[in-house]
XYZ file of C-alpha atoms in Angstrom:
149
model
C -0.251 0.150 -0.218
C 0.948 3.564 -0.431
C -0.116 6.975 1.326
C -2.243 5.170 3.988
C -3.168 7.055 7.094
C -4.657 5.422 10.237
C -5.790 8.133 12.574
C -8.196 8.649 15.327
C -8.864 5.172 16.451
C -8.999 3.389 19.648
C -7.554 -0.112 20.075
C -7.826 -2.028 23.166
C -6.898 -5.305 24.071
C -5.429 -8.275 21.784
C -5.115 -11.540 23.121
C -2.154 -12.606 20.663
C -1.269 -9.885 18.429
C -0.498 -6.224 17.643
C -2.368 -3.357 17.683
C -1.231 -1.904 14.431
C 0.902 -4.032 11.952
C 2.342 -2.567 8.958
C 3.745 -5.265 6.776
C 5.073 -3.074 3.872
C 4.085 0.123 2.188
C 5.242 3.614 1.470
C 4.203 6.752 3.081
C 2.443 5.157 5.928
C 1.197 7.425 8.789
C -0.234 5.991 12.163
C -1.287 9.316 13.790
C -3.226 10.189 16.759
C -4.568 6.644 18.002
C -4.917 5.187 21.214
C -3.982 1.830 21.756
C -3.792 -0.209 24.942
C -3.137 -3.541 26.070
C -1.615 -5.229 23.591
C -0.200 -8.868 23.706
C 2.650 -7.991 21.098
C 3.720 -4.083 19.982
C 1.316 -1.436 20.069
C 2.738 -0.425 16.587
C 4.646 -2.804 14.708
C 6.633 -2.235 11.358
C 8.179 -5.520 9.613
C 8.812 -6.866 6.144
C 6.283 -9.411 4.807
C 7.615 -9.504 1.225
C 11.162 -9.038 0.056
C 9.873 -7.022 -2.753
C 8.300 -4.411 -0.603
C 10.008 -3.124 2.369
C 8.330 -0.531 4.469
C 9.508 3.256 3.869
C 8.447 6.652 5.067
C 6.661 5.177 8.129
C 5.515 8.134 10.471
C 4.234 7.268 13.975
C 2.956 10.465 15.683
C 0.895 11.711 18.579
C -0.238 8.258 19.590
C -0.829 7.094 23.146
C 0.526 3.233 23.830
C -0.101 2.070 27.098
C 0.635 -1.461 28.363
C 1.891 -2.657 24.884
C 4.186 -5.522 24.535
C 2.734 -7.244 27.623
C 1.859 -10.725 26.527
C 3.763 -13.611 28.516
C 5.553 -14.949 25.393
C 5.873 -11.530 23.613
C 8.534 -11.453 20.969
C 8.689 -7.865 20.255
C 10.753 -5.766 22.734
C 9.342 -2.440 22.260
C 5.747 -0.797 22.334
C 6.841 0.353 18.954
C 8.702 -2.194 17.179
C 10.745 -2.142 13.753
C 11.872 -5.659 12.571
C 12.895 -8.061 9.808
C 13.449 -5.779 6.836
C 16.446 -5.282 4.916
C 15.167 -2.056 3.151
C 17.021 -0.797 -0.069
C 19.412 1.963 -0.999
C 16.594 4.784 -0.398
C 14.528 2.959 1.714
C 13.928 2.457 5.561
C 13.074 6.339 6.695
C 11.009 6.234 9.927
C 9.586 8.886 12.209
C 8.288 8.491 15.543
C 7.268 11.885 17.065
C 5.070 13.285 19.828
C 3.736 9.779 21.097
C 3.352 8.902 24.911
C 4.381 5.336 25.975
C 3.437 4.413 29.195
C 3.554 1.124 31.366
C 5.282 -1.393 28.929
C 7.370 -4.094 30.255
C 9.767 -3.607 27.340
C 11.390 -0.817 25.650
C 9.679 2.496 24.272
C 11.119 1.962 20.622
C 12.704 -1.138 19.508
C 14.446 -2.064 16.217
C 16.032 -5.522 15.221
C 17.215 -6.879 11.961
C 16.505 -3.604 10.011
C 18.249 -1.254 7.688
C 17.283 2.102 8.394
C 18.185 4.995 6.078
C 17.023 7.846 8.252
C 15.638 7.503 12.009
C 13.926 10.470 13.657
C 12.640 9.892 17.128
C 11.957 12.979 19.264
C 9.532 14.954 21.563
C 8.165 11.418 22.782
C 6.986 11.021 26.352
C 8.304 7.676 27.951
C 6.784 6.487 31.475
C 6.867 3.320 33.324
C 9.145 1.227 30.933
C 10.749 -2.167 31.735
C 13.623 -1.341 29.056
C 15.095 1.705 27.902
C 13.376 4.523 25.931
C 15.278 3.280 22.529
C 16.747 0.055 21.961
C 18.680 -0.107 18.639
C 21.202 -2.598 18.118
C 24.784 -1.578 17.373
C 24.534 -3.242 13.846
C 21.455 -1.280 12.968
C 22.511 2.025 14.510
C 25.806 2.205 12.375
C 23.947 1.736 9.152
C 21.383 4.730 9.707
C 22.864 7.511 7.714
C 21.024 10.332 9.686
C 19.479 10.226 12.687
C 17.537 12.613 15.154
C 17.095 11.352 18.441
C 16.257 12.894 21.466
């Protein structure tokens, strides 16, 4: 998909899944949603097909509470990016102005990702079991441009 905006929704309680799952796409926005009590990540971005890696993903103004709280949860952040290679001009993410509260994991987590640009700023983090931002060293050195706060 391209140019998709998911906005103004309330997602509460998932028994075994994500609040919002983005498996590919370009110019995807998740804006002003309330997501709570999810078994896996509240917002997850991953690559379903090798042909269509996620790109230009914006996660902005959301409230995530008690996300990634399942007993066998394999996503290590309330907002999670994992399992995608991207391409030369792909892998641009923006995580701005969100509130993440009461998660047993990190606020934002990436694993097995090739990110070109990453912006993470003006977010409020409270009651985290992990750190605010968990990016592996292998991923961090590949990011061409960062704007972390």
